Structures are given as C-alpha cells and as structure tokens.
Amino acid sequence: MPSSSGPSIDTITEGGRVTQVGEGQEAEESAPSVMTFGAPTVGEILAERYELVEHINDDSAGRQVWRGVDVILRRPVAVVLRHPGGDSATEMLQAAVAASRVIHPNLVGVYDAIDEAERAYVVREWVDGRSLRELTAEGPLDPARATSIGHAVASALAAVHATDMVHGNVHPGTVMISDDGRVVLADARTDGADSQENDIRAVGGVLYFALTGHWPHAEAPLHGATAGHGRAVIPDAVRDAGGALAAPRQIRAGVPAYLDDLTMDLLDRQIAPPSSDVLTAELARLEVPADEQYLEQAGPLRFTSADGEDERTPLSPAGGRKVVFGIAGMLVVALIGLLIGVTTLGGGGDDPGGQAADPTPAASDDAPAPAPAAIRTLKLGPDQVRVIDPDSKVRNEFDGIEKVVDGDQDEAWQTDSYYNAKFSNLKAGMGILIDLKQPQTVKSVEAVLSNRGATGQLYGGTADHPSTSAGDKALVEAYKSSQIGPTLENHGAKMVFDGFEADKKYQYLLFWVTDLPEVDQGRFKLIVQEITVQVQ
C-alpha cells in the first residue's frame, strides 16, 4: 500500500492468520534492545495508518514485534520492525512479499511491507495465541491434537509448494496455535536455501515434538531452535548410545502405532517422503474422529511394505516403498458389500421353498432408531438481527448491524468507544437479538469478535417471548431468566454457546455483552465480525 511515509513494497488485503509472540526465535533475556535512535514509541502512527500500541518482544534477528491497530480498517495488526531499513532489511521485506503471494488459512497473511530507509517494517494480521514450543512446555500433546496440528502444517506447506516455493523454517517456534484453536505456520524464509523435502521432514519433526516435547533435528538447527539462544531452546530428542532416535512410543505410552510409524518414516532419510499434498490427505484421513471405527481400522499411510518389496499405489511418492493399505481395504469391503446387496435384491426367485421373499422387514424391538437430522448453519438475513440498547440516551450505535450476518469477517458492526470495559458506567450492556423466524432446535451460536476480553451471555426465547416489536427494556427484562450455557468472562475472540436443551425449540436468541474488550490503551469497544447459528 503506497504511503507518504516511505515506498511500499507490497500490500495484501486478504490472507491467513499471523502470529507474533514466539515467532522465529526470541532474543536471550539479557540481550539489550537493538533499537536506539529512531526507535518506535507507543502511540506512534506508521505510514499514516498503523498505530503502535504495545511492544511485545525482540527477536535475535534484530527485529521488534509490536501489537498495533490499523486506524483505517479498525482492526488489530502485528508490526515487525527492523532498524535500520534499506539494504539490511531487503531479505525481510522480500520474504514478506513472497509469503504474501500464498493465501491459505494456515499461513501468515501479510498486509503491508514498507521501507523508510531509517527503518523498515512488515504489517500482518494479529492473532492471539502461543507457539507449539510454548504449548508443549506444559507437557506433550495427546495424539489426536498432535495429528490435527501436523495436518494443518502439512496443508500450509502444500499451498507453499504448489507455487514452487519453500517455507524453509518449520519448527515448534513458527507453528502457532491461536486461542480459538487455529494452527498457523509463520515466518517463512522463502529464500531458496532449503528444499521442499526438508519442509516435509520437518512435519515429522513437528509431530515428534508434539508427542514427546523433544526436537529430533539437532543436526540441523532451525533459526535458534537449539541450544545457545536463550528462551528459544528446544530439548534434543532421546537417543541411544549410537545416536539413533527413540520412537515416540518408546518415550510415552498411548501413542498409536500408525502415528508412531508415520512420524518415524518422515524422519528417516533412507525413506523417500511423500509430496506435501499426499501427506496432507493422509493426515486429514487420520484426523477423523476415533469413534468412526471403519476409518480407524484402515491404518496409516505406509511408504514401504513390511518385506521391503516395492508396492506402489497412486498415493505412493515416486521411488517410495510404502502403500496405503487402508484405502485398498475400504474398497474391498465396499465391493463385498455391493455384491452381497446385489445377491440379496436379485435372489428372490432362487428361494429353495419356491416362495418369494417378503420385501417388508419383520418388526423387531431391536430396530435402530431413526438417524438424527443433520446439523446445518442457518443463512441469516439482515432483517433477522437487531441491536438491543436499552440504556442508550445520546449514542447511536445501530448502523451496520447487517454486517454480522453477511458472511464476510472483514466487515463488522461496532459500538462507540468507551473509557472502561463497563461501557463507562453509562449502561448495563448491549446486545444483538436474532430472530430465527420460526422455532428451531438450536445446537450452537458462535460470535466472532475482533478482540479478546469481552464478557458475554446468550439468552433464548420461544415463540411467545417478546420479539423485535417489543421495547428494548421490556425485552431484556423478559430474557433474564432464560440464559443458555455459562457466562463467558474475559473471553477469547471467538465465543461459542452450545448449552441448548435438546427437546426445546427457540425462535429468538439474544447475544448480550456486559464487558467490552480493550482495542487500544484506555479505549474499549465491541467489534462483532460475524454471528452464525447452527440448527438441527
């Protein structure tokens, strides 16, 4: 985005999620700030657009990471600054521009990259969260969560590799998990110094680390991921006297054999790895809930057979030796089922007793119950949402409410700014009333906000509750006794309410907020990007 403050390298208005804290490597705790003359300050506005709110950390690459606000679009951003700019910042800016060309929900999205000569900075989307390194400090993850994280990383790499680029910096410090569970791969090097194969093997390292808390690539340090870089230290993997890597199942109990095999195969340089898109597909298959036993029994992706013979399938990597037993097994089962079905439908005339089979099934007390209706997301229209503001006197905060149901999270409804989280003691709260048009079996309501820290409740109303025709004070009073689920206090940016009674139908839902999140120092505001309702 061009700016009077300096030449803009590139601007991207859409993209995946970005991380900030823990990205790349952190500086040693005793290291002084690299910024001296011309250092940024709280409240400074860069490029006439990005206001600096809080200094988050310094990294050992000589950069400062700040939390900021885009004052034009009114959304939080991360600002990564380097001093000085010019030639010393070329690699950082080029990496940002290259990474911005790949749009994927599990990759960093870049908004702006600007060189002002005295300093340079990259502006990215802000997401609250922790790195995998920080998350695993509390203990190894369960296999299901490790698989989910590995799938997200592989999916991000598949998008990068599809453009013939390399990420080149996959390790627990660049794998971030946001507060709402989204997995984000950050800080791509994209300088051609690595290979796609090493990216894929790094997924094995991520799986190994998530399952054990140890990093298996001590022979290949990744941007401060090993000893000598302060808080960025990652413990080396457990090895035997000969240096051979211990498998996750040898370190902790409960790791499934198929996940153990897949992880170790990815780390074994004697075995050619699959492509990133094949690995993504396999991890997606293994991420299916464990209660779906027909998939759980299918087994994992195998690159080599037990006897070492070459058994290639369409999913096998070129030169690989393992075969997907699971898919083949599923096809055999499906074929047998089809043959049995054909025989049953066409075999009535071959009955030994000479009688046609009765097509009406016999009544049985053990007959299965009808399958429940599928869960679906309602398509809400602008006429189905209304701002509820019973204590309003002068303020007018009703415009733009239709943006919470337009399907576009870049568009949002927002309140005015207040001086404290309690609406500056001017009102008890504000809310959004949702009219479902008819009684529905509601399963969940999700509100996506731009900032964390709000306190919210959800209330439900039946067809005989006050509707949009009632005054705001009467409506709020009527709904006070019908709260659904717990109050979400000082919550993350995504609020999910799912405590609905299965045998009760609701026509009205009231999303009510009593505490506002802080969007800037001393300024509190509610910004609702999207509200979705799932029904059955």
Coordinates of C-alpha atoms in Angstrom, one line a residue:
M1 CA 0.0 0.0 0.0
P2 CA 1.6 3.3 -1.0
S3 CA 2.3 5.7 1.8
S4 CA 3.8 9.1 2.3
S5 CA 6.0 7.6 5.0
G6 CA 8.0 5.5 2.6
P7 CA 7.9 3.4 -0.5
S8 CA 5.5 0.4 -0.1
I9 CA 7.0 -2.9 -1.2
D10 CA 3.6 -4.7 -1.4
T11 CA 0.1 -4.8 0.1
I12 CA -2.2 -7.7 0.7
T13 CA -5.7 -7.2 2.0
E14 CA -6.6 -10.9 2.5
G15 CA -4.8 -13.9 3.9
G16 CA -4.4 -16.5 6.5
R17 CA -3.6 -15.9 10.2
V18 CA -0.4 -14.4 11.5
T19 CA 1.5 -14.9 14.8
Q20 CA 3.6 -12.6 16.7
V21 CA 4.7 -13.8 20.1
G22 CA 7.3 -16.6 19.9
E23 CA 7.7 -16.2 16.1
G24 CA 11.0 -17.3 14.8
Q25 CA 13.5 -17.1 17.7
E26 CA 13.5 -14.9 20.7
A27 CA 16.5 -13.0 22.0
E28 CA 18.3 -14.0 25.1
E29 CA 16.8 -12.5 28.2
S30 CA 20.0 -10.4 28.9
A31 CA 20.2 -9.0 25.3
P32 CA 19.5 -5.3 25.0
S33 CA 17.0 -3.9 22.6
V34 CA 18.5 -3.5 19.1
M35 CA 16.6 -0.2 18.6
T36 CA 18.4 3.1 19.6
F37 CA 18.0 6.3 17.6
G38 CA 14.7 6.4 15.8
A39 CA 13.2 3.7 18.0
P40 CA 9.3 3.4 17.7
T41 CA 7.2 4.6 20.6
V42 CA 3.7 3.8 21.9
G43 CA 1.1 5.8 20.1
E44 CA 3.2 6.5 17.0
I45 CA 1.4 6.0 13.7
L46 CA 3.4 4.4 10.9
A47 CA 2.5 5.1 7.3
E48 CA -0.3 7.4 8.5
R49 CA -2.2 4.2 9.3
Y50 CA -0.7 1.7 11.8
E51 CA -0.8 2.9 15.4
L52 CA 1.7 1.2 17.7
V53 CA 0.0 0.0 20.9
E54 CA 2.3 -2.3 22.7
H55 CA 5.9 -3.6 22.3
I56 CA 5.7 -7.5 22.5
N57 CA 9.2 -8.8 22.2
D58 CA 12.6 -8.6 20.4
D59 CA 14.0 -11.5 18.4
S60 CA 17.6 -12.4 17.8
A61 CA 17.2 -11.5 14.1
G62 CA 17.3 -7.8 15.2
R63 CA 13.6 -7.1 14.9
Q64 CA 10.9 -5.7 17.2
V65 CA 7.4 -7.1 17.3
W66 CA 4.6 -4.7 18.2
R67 CA 0.9 -5.0 18.7
G68 CA -0.8 -2.3 16.7
V69 CA -4.1 -1.1 15.3
D70 CA -5.0 -0.3 11.7
V71 CA -6.7 3.0 12.3
I72 CA -8.4 3.0 8.9
L73 CA -9.9 -0.5 9.0
R74 CA -10.1 -0.5 12.8
R75 CA -8.5 -3.9 13.3
P76 CA -5.6 -5.2 15.3
V77 CA -2.3 -5.9 13.5
A78 CA 1.2 -7.1 14.2
V79 CA 4.0 -4.8 13.2
V80 CA 7.6 -6.3 12.8
L81 CA 10.2 -3.5 12.6
R82 CA 13.9 -3.6 11.7
H83 CA 16.3 -0.8 12.2
P84 CA 17.9 0.4 10.0
G85 CA 16.0 -0.2 6.8
G86 CA 17.5 -0.1 3.3
D87 CA 19.8 -2.9 2.3
S88 CA 19.9 -4.5 5.7
A89 CA 16.1 -5.1 5.6
T90 CA 16.0 -6.4 2.0
E91 CA 15.8 -10.0 3.0
M92 CA 13.0 -9.4 5.5
L93 CA 10.9 -7.4 3.0
Q94 CA 11.5 -9.8 0.1
A95 CA 10.4 -12.8 2.3
A96 CA 7.3 -10.9 3.4
V97 CA 6.4 -10.1 -0.3
A98 CA 7.0 -13.7 -1.4
A99 CA 5.0 -15.2 1.5
S100 CA 2.1 -12.8 0.9
R101 CA 1.5 -14.3 -2.5
V102 CA 0.3 -17.6 -1.0
I103 CA -3.1 -17.3 0.6
H104 CA -4.1 -20.1 3.0
P105 CA -5.9 -20.2 6.3
N106 CA -2.9 -21.9 8.0
L107 CA -0.3 -19.4 6.7
V108 CA 0.6 -15.9 7.7
G109 CA -1.2 -13.1 5.9
V110 CA 0.8 -10.0 5.1
Y111 CA -0.9 -6.6 4.8
D112 CA 1.9 -4.2 4.1
A113 CA 5.7 -4.1 3.8
I114 CA 7.4 -0.7 3.9
D115 CA 11.0 0.5 3.7
E116 CA 11.6 4.0 5.1
A117 CA 15.4 3.7 4.9
E118 CA 15.9 4.6 8.6
R119 CA 13.7 1.6 9.4
A120 CA 11.6 -1.0 7.7
Y121 CA 8.5 -2.8 8.9
V122 CA 6.1 -5.6 7.9
V123 CA 2.4 -5.4 8.9
R124 CA 0.5 -8.6 9.4
E125 CA -2.8 -9.8 10.9
W126 CA -2.8 -10.1 14.7
V127 CA -3.9 -13.3 16.3
D128 CA -3.7 -14.1 20.0
G129 CA -2.1 -17.5 20.6
R130 CA 1.0 -19.5 21.6
S131 CA 3.7 -21.3 19.7
L132 CA 3.9 -25.0 19.7
R133 CA 7.1 -24.7 21.7
E134 CA 5.2 -22.8 24.5
L135 CA 2.2 -25.0 24.4
T136 CA 4.2 -28.2 24.8
A137 CA 6.1 -26.7 27.7
E138 CA 3.0 -27.8 29.7
G139 CA 3.6 -31.4 28.6
P140 CA 3.3 -33.5 25.4
L141 CA 0.0 -33.2 23.5
D142 CA -2.4 -36.1 23.0
P143 CA -2.1 -38.0 19.7
A144 CA -5.4 -36.5 18.3
R145 CA -4.2 -32.9 18.8
A146 CA -0.8 -33.7 17.5
T147 CA -2.3 -35.2 14.4
S148 CA -4.5 -32.1 13.9
I149 CA -1.5 -29.8 14.2
G150 CA 0.5 -31.9 11.8
H151 CA -2.3 -31.8 9.3
A152 CA -2.6 -28.0 9.4
V153 CA 1.2 -27.6 8.9
A154 CA 1.2 -30.0 6.0
S155 CA -1.8 -28.3 4.4
A156 CA 0.1 -24.9 4.7
L157 CA 3.2 -26.4 3.1
A158 CA 1.1 -27.9 0.3
A159 CA -0.1 -24.4 -0.6
V160 CA 3.5 -23.1 -0.5
H161 CA 4.9 -26.0 -2.5
A162 CA 2.2 -25.6 -5.2
T163 CA 3.8 -22.3 -6.1
D164 CA 7.3 -24.0 -6.3
M165 CA 8.4 -22.1 -3.2
V166 CA 9.9 -23.5 0.0
H167 CA 9.0 -22.4 3.5
G168 CA 12.4 -23.3 5.0
N169 CA 11.6 -22.5 8.6
V170 CA 9.2 -25.1 10.0
H171 CA 9.8 -25.8 13.7
P172 CA 7.9 -25.5 17.0
G173 CA 8.7 -21.8 17.3
T174 CA 7.0 -21.0 14.0
V175 CA 4.0 -23.3 14.4
M176 CA 1.4 -21.2 16.3
I177 CA -1.9 -22.2 17.9
S178 CA -4.4 -19.4 18.3
D179 CA -6.8 -19.1 21.2
D180 CA -9.7 -20.4 19.1
G181 CA -7.6 -23.5 18.0
R182 CA -6.5 -22.3 14.6
V183 CA -3.0 -23.6 13.6
V184 CA -0.8 -21.0 11.8
L185 CA 2.6 -21.5 10.2
A186 CA 4.6 -18.3 10.4
D187 CA 8.0 -16.7 9.5
A188 CA 8.7 -18.3 6.1
R189 CA 12.3 -17.8 4.8
T190 CA 11.4 -18.4 1.1
D191 CA 15.0 -17.7 0.2
G192 CA 15.6 -20.9 -1.7
A193 CA 18.2 -22.1 0.8
D194 CA 16.2 -25.2 1.7
S195 CA 14.2 -27.8 0.0
Q196 CA 10.6 -29.0 -0.1
E197 CA 11.8 -32.4 1.1
N198 CA 13.2 -30.8 4.2
D199 CA 9.9 -29.0 4.7
I200 CA 8.1 -32.3 4.7
R201 CA 10.5 -34.0 7.0
A202 CA 10.0 -31.0 9.4
V203 CA 6.4 -32.1 9.6
G204 CA 7.7 -35.3 11.1
G205 CA 9.7 -33.2 13.5
V206 CA 6.6 -31.2 14.5
L207 CA 4.7 -34.5 15.1
Y208 CA 7.6 -35.9 17.1
F209 CA 7.9 -32.7 19.2
A210 CA 4.1 -32.5 19.8
L211 CA 4.1 -36.1 21.0
T212 CA 7.3 -36.1 23.1
G213 CA 8.3 -32.5 23.8
H214 CA 11.7 -33.1 22.1
W215 CA 13.1 -31.9 18.8
P216 CA 14.6 -34.6 16.6
H217 CA 16.6 -32.4 14.2
A218 CA 19.6 -31.5 16.4
E219 CA 21.9 -32.0 13.4
A220 CA 20.0 -29.2 11.6
P221 CA 19.4 -26.2 13.8
L222 CA 16.4 -24.1 12.6
H223 CA 16.7 -20.4 13.4
G224 CA 17.6 -20.6 17.0
A225 CA 15.7 -23.8 17.7
T226 CA 18.6 -25.5 19.6
A227 CA 20.9 -24.6 22.4
G228 CA 22.5 -21.2 22.7
H229 CA 19.6 -18.9 22.0
G230 CA 18.1 -18.3 25.4
R231 CA 14.3 -19.0 25.7
A232 CA 14.3 -20.5 22.2
V233 CA 16.0 -23.6 23.4
I234 CA 14.2 -26.8 22.4
P235 CA 15.3 -30.1 24.1
D236 CA 17.0 -32.6 21.9
A237 CA 15.3 -35.9 21.3
V238 CA 16.1 -39.1 23.3
R239 CA 18.8 -41.2 21.5
D240 CA 20.6 -44.4 22.2
A241 CA 24.4 -44.8 22.5
G242 CA 24.7 -44.9 18.7
G243 CA 22.7 -41.7 18.3
A244 CA 19.6 -43.5 16.9
L245 CA 16.4 -41.7 17.6
A246 CA 13.9 -43.2 20.1
A247 CA 10.4 -43.6 18.7
P248 CA 7.6 -41.7 20.4
R249 CA 6.1 -44.9 21.7
Q250 CA 9.4 -45.7 23.5
I251 CA 9.2 -42.3 25.3
R252 CA 5.5 -42.2 26.3
A253 CA 2.5 -44.6 26.4
G254 CA -0.6 -44.1 24.4
V255 CA 0.9 -43.1 21.0
P256 CA -0.9 -45.2 18.3
A257 CA 1.3 -47.4 16.3
Y258 CA 0.2 -45.9 13.0
L259 CA 1.1 -42.3 14.2
D260 CA 4.4 -43.6 15.6
D261 CA 5.2 -45.3 12.2
L262 CA 4.3 -42.2 10.2
T263 CA 6.3 -39.9 12.3
M264 CA 9.4 -42.1 12.2
D265 CA 9.1 -42.7 8.5
L266 CA 9.1 -38.9 7.8
L267 CA 12.3 -38.5 9.9
D268 CA 14.0 -41.5 8.2
R269 CA 16.2 -40.2 5.4
Q270 CA 16.5 -43.7 4.0
I271 CA 12.9 -43.5 3.0
A272 CA 11.7 -41.0 0.4
P273 CA 8.9 -38.9 1.8
P274 CA 5.6 -38.3 0.0
S275 CA 4.7 -35.0 -1.5
S276 CA 3.1 -32.4 0.8
D277 CA -0.3 -32.7 -0.7
V278 CA -0.3 -36.5 -0.3
L279 CA 0.8 -36.1 3.3
T280 CA -1.9 -33.6 3.9
A281 CA -4.6 -36.0 2.6
E282 CA -3.3 -38.8 4.8
L283 CA -3.2 -36.7 7.9
A284 CA -6.7 -35.4 7.1
R285 CA -7.8 -39.1 7.0
L286 CA -6.2 -39.9 10.3
E287 CA -7.7 -36.8 11.9
V288 CA -11.2 -38.3 11.5
P289 CA -12.8 -38.8 15.0
A290 CA -11.8 -42.1 16.6
D291 CA -15.4 -43.2 17.1
E292 CA -15.6 -43.8 13.3
Q293 CA -14.1 -47.2 13.6
Y294 CA -14.3 -48.2 10.0
L295 CA -11.7 -45.5 9.3
E296 CA -9.6 -46.1 12.4
Q297 CA -9.1 -49.7 11.3
A298 CA -7.9 -48.7 7.9
G299 CA -4.4 -47.9 9.0
P300 CA -2.0 -45.2 8.1
L301 CA 0.0 -44.2 5.0
R302 CA 2.8 -46.7 4.5
F303 CA 5.8 -45.7 2.4
T304 CA 7.3 -49.3 2.4
S305 CA 5.9 -52.7 2.9
A306 CA 6.9 -55.0 5.7
D307 CA 9.1 -57.2 3.5
G308 CA 10.6 -54.2 1.7
E309 CA 9.1 -55.0 -1.7
D310 CA 8.1 -52.2 -4.0
E311 CA 4.2 -51.9 -3.9
R312 CA 3.4 -48.5 -5.4
T313 CA -0.1 -47.1 -5.4
P314 CA -1.4 -43.8 -6.9
L315 CA -0.8 -42.2 -3.5
S316 CA 2.8 -43.5 -3.1
P317 CA 5.6 -41.0 -3.7
A318 CA 7.8 -41.6 -6.7
G319 CA 10.5 -44.0 -5.6
G320 CA 8.7 -44.7 -2.3
R321 CA 8.2 -48.2 -1.0
K322 CA 5.1 -47.9 1.2
V323 CA 1.5 -48.5 0.2
V324 CA -1.8 -47.2 1.5
F325 CA -3.4 -50.4 3.0
G326 CA -6.3 -48.5 4.4
I327 CA -7.9 -47.3 1.2
A328 CA -7.4 -50.6 -0.5
G329 CA -9.1 -52.4 2.4
M330 CA -12.0 -50.0 2.3
L331 CA -12.5 -50.6 -1.4
V332 CA -12.5 -54.4 -0.8
V333 CA -15.1 -54.0 1.9
A334 CA -17.3 -51.8 -0.3
L335 CA -17.1 -54.3 -3.2
I336 CA -18.1 -57.2 -1.0
G337 CA -21.0 -55.2 0.4
L338 CA -22.1 -54.3 -3.1
L339 CA -22.0 -58.0 -4.2
I340 CA -24.0 -59.0 -1.2
G341 CA -26.6 -56.3 -1.9
V342 CA -27.0 -57.4 -5.5
T343 CA -27.4 -61.0 -4.5
T344 CA -30.0 -60.1 -1.9
L345 CA -32.0 -58.0 -4.2
G346 CA -31.9 -60.4 -7.1
G347 CA -32.1 -63.7 -5.4
G348 CA -35.8 -63.9 -4.6
G349 CA -36.6 -66.4 -7.4
D350 CA -33.9 -68.9 -6.1
D351 CA -35.5 -69.5 -2.8
P352 CA -35.5 -73.3 -2.1
G353 CA -39.1 -73.3 -0.9
G354 CA -40.4 -71.7 -4.1
Q355 CA -41.7 -68.6 -2.2
A356 CA -40.8 -65.0 -3.0
A357 CA -39.1 -63.2 -0.2
D358 CA -41.3 -60.8 1.8
P359 CA -40.0 -57.3 1.0
T360 CA -41.5 -56.0 4.2
P361 CA -38.9 -56.3 7.1
A362 CA -40.1 -58.1 10.2
A363 CA -40.9 -55.9 13.2
S364 CA -38.2 -56.0 15.8
D365 CA -37.8 -54.5 19.2
D366 CA -34.1 -54.0 18.4
A367 CA -34.7 -51.9 15.3
P368 CA -32.4 -48.9 15.2
A369 CA -33.8 -45.5 16.0
P370 CA -34.2 -43.1 13.1
A371 CA -31.0 -41.1 12.4
P372 CA -31.0 -37.6 13.8
A373 CA -31.4 -34.7 11.5
A374 CA -28.1 -33.2 10.1
I375 CA -26.7 -30.1 11.8
R376 CA -26.6 -27.1 9.4
T377 CA -25.7 -23.5 9.6
L378 CA -28.6 -21.1 9.1
K379 CA -28.4 -18.4 6.4
L380 CA -29.4 -15.3 8.4
G381 CA -30.6 -12.2 6.6
P382 CA -30.2 -8.5 7.6
D383 CA -33.8 -8.4 8.8
Q384 CA -33.1 -11.1 11.3
V385 CA -30.7 -9.1 13.5
R386 CA -31.3 -6.0 15.7
V387 CA -29.2 -4.0 18.1
I388 CA -30.6 -4.0 21.7
D389 CA -29.5 -1.0 23.7
P390 CA -32.0 -0.3 26.5
D391 CA -29.9 2.4 28.3
S392 CA -29.0 4.5 25.2
K393 CA -29.6 8.2 25.6
V394 CA -27.5 10.1 23.1
R395 CA -25.3 7.5 21.4
N396 CA -26.3 5.9 18.1
E397 CA -24.7 2.5 17.6
F398 CA -27.3 0.8 15.4
D399 CA -25.8 1.3 11.9
G400 CA -24.1 -1.7 10.2
I401 CA -25.7 -4.5 12.2
E402 CA -26.4 -6.4 9.0
K403 CA -22.6 -6.9 8.7
V404 CA -22.7 -9.6 11.5
V405 CA -24.6 -11.9 9.1
D406 CA -23.1 -11.1 5.7
G407 CA -20.6 -13.9 5.7
D408 CA -17.6 -11.5 5.5
Q409 CA -15.4 -11.3 8.5
D410 CA -13.6 -8.3 7.1
E411 CA -16.9 -6.3 7.6
A412 CA -18.1 -5.8 11.1
W413 CA -20.6 -4.0 13.4
Q414 CA -19.1 -2.0 16.2
T415 CA -20.1 0.1 19.2
D416 CA -18.7 3.5 20.0
S417 CA -15.5 3.7 22.1
Y418 CA -15.8 3.8 25.9
Y419 CA -13.3 4.7 28.6
N420 CA -13.7 1.4 30.5
A421 CA -14.9 -2.1 30.0
K422 CA -18.2 -1.4 31.7
F423 CA -19.5 0.9 29.0
S424 CA -18.0 3.8 31.1
N425 CA -20.9 3.1 33.6
L426 CA -23.3 4.6 31.1
K427 CA -25.2 1.4 30.5
A428 CA -25.6 -2.2 31.8
G429 CA -24.8 -3.7 28.5
M430 CA -25.7 -4.0 24.8
G431 CA -26.8 -6.9 22.7
I432 CA -27.9 -8.4 19.4
L433 CA -31.3 -10.0 19.0
I434 CA -31.5 -12.8 16.4
D435 CA -34.9 -13.8 15.0
L436 CA -34.9 -17.3 13.6
K437 CA -38.3 -16.6 12.0
Q438 CA -39.7 -19.9 13.4
P439 CA -39.0 -22.3 16.3
Q440 CA -35.8 -24.2 15.7
T441 CA -33.7 -26.9 17.5
V442 CA -30.6 -24.8 18.0
K443 CA -27.2 -26.6 18.5
S444 CA -24.8 -23.7 18.8
V445 CA -24.3 -20.0 18.4
E446 CA -20.9 -18.6 17.5
A447 CA -19.9 -14.9 17.7
V448 CA -16.5 -13.9 16.2
L449 CA -15.1 -10.7 17.7
S450 CA -12.1 -8.7 16.6
N451 CA -10.5 -8.6 20.1
R452 CA -10.4 -10.8 23.1
G453 CA -11.6 -9.7 26.6
A454 CA -15.4 -9.3 26.2
T455 CA -17.8 -10.8 28.7
G456 CA -21.0 -12.2 27.1
Q457 CA -24.1 -14.3 27.7
L458 CA -26.7 -15.9 25.5
Y459 CA -30.4 -15.9 26.2
G460 CA -33.1 -17.9 24.3
G461 CA -36.7 -17.1 23.6
T462 CA -39.6 -19.2 22.4
A463 CA -42.3 -18.0 20.0
D464 CA -44.2 -16.4 22.9
H465 CA -41.3 -14.3 24.1
P466 CA -41.1 -10.6 23.3
S467 CA -39.8 -10.2 19.8
T468 CA -38.4 -7.4 17.7
S469 CA -41.7 -5.5 18.2
A470 CA -41.0 -5.1 22.0
G471 CA -39.1 -2.2 23.5
D472 CA -35.5 -2.9 24.5
K473 CA -36.0 -2.6 28.2
A474 CA -39.0 -4.9 28.3
L475 CA -37.2 -7.4 26.0
V476 CA -34.1 -7.6 28.1
E477 CA -36.1 -8.0 31.3
A478 CA -38.1 -10.8 29.8
Y479 CA -35.0 -12.7 28.7
K480 CA -33.1 -12.5 32.1
S481 CA -34.4 -15.9 33.2
S482 CA -33.6 -17.8 30.1
Q483 CA -29.8 -17.9 29.9
I484 CA -28.2 -20.6 27.8
G485 CA -24.9 -22.1 28.9
P486 CA -22.4 -20.3 31.2
T487 CA -21.3 -16.6 31.1
L488 CA -18.1 -16.3 29.1
E489 CA -16.0 -13.9 31.1
N490 CA -12.9 -12.1 29.7
H491 CA -13.2 -14.5 26.8
G492 CA -11.3 -15.0 23.6
A493 CA -12.1 -13.5 20.2
K494 CA -14.5 -16.4 19.4
M495 CA -17.4 -17.0 21.7
V496 CA -19.3 -20.3 21.3
F497 CA -22.5 -21.1 23.2
D498 CA -23.8 -24.7 23.0
G499 CA -25.7 -25.4 26.2
F500 CA -29.1 -25.8 24.5
E501 CA -31.7 -28.3 25.7
A502 CA -32.2 -31.0 23.1
D503 CA -36.0 -31.1 23.5
K504 CA -36.6 -27.3 23.4
K505 CA -37.0 -25.0 20.4
Y506 CA -36.1 -21.4 20.2
Q507 CA -37.2 -18.6 17.9
Y508 CA -35.2 -15.7 19.4
L509 CA -31.6 -15.5 20.6
L510 CA -30.1 -12.6 22.5
F511 CA -26.4 -12.2 22.5
W512 CA -25.7 -9.9 25.4
V513 CA -22.4 -8.2 26.3
T514 CA -21.6 -6.6 29.7
D515 CA -17.9 -6.0 29.4
L516 CA -16.1 -4.6 26.4
P517 CA -12.7 -5.7 25.1
E518 CA -9.8 -3.1 25.1
V519 CA -8.9 -2.2 21.5
D520 CA -6.4 0.5 22.5
Q521 CA -4.9 1.8 25.7
G522 CA -7.8 3.3 27.6
R523 CA -10.3 2.7 24.7
F524 CA -12.9 -0.1 24.9
K525 CA -15.1 -1.2 22.1
L526 CA -17.1 -4.2 20.9
I527 CA -16.5 -5.2 17.2
V528 CA -18.6 -8.2 16.0
Q529 CA -17.4 -9.6 12.7
E530 CA -19.8 -12.5 12.3
I531 CA -22.5 -14.4 14.1
T532 CA -23.5 -17.9 13.0
V533 CA -26.3 -20.2 14.3
Q534 CA -26.3 -24.0 13.8
V535 CA -29.6 -25.9 14.0
Q536 CA -30.7 -29.4 13.6

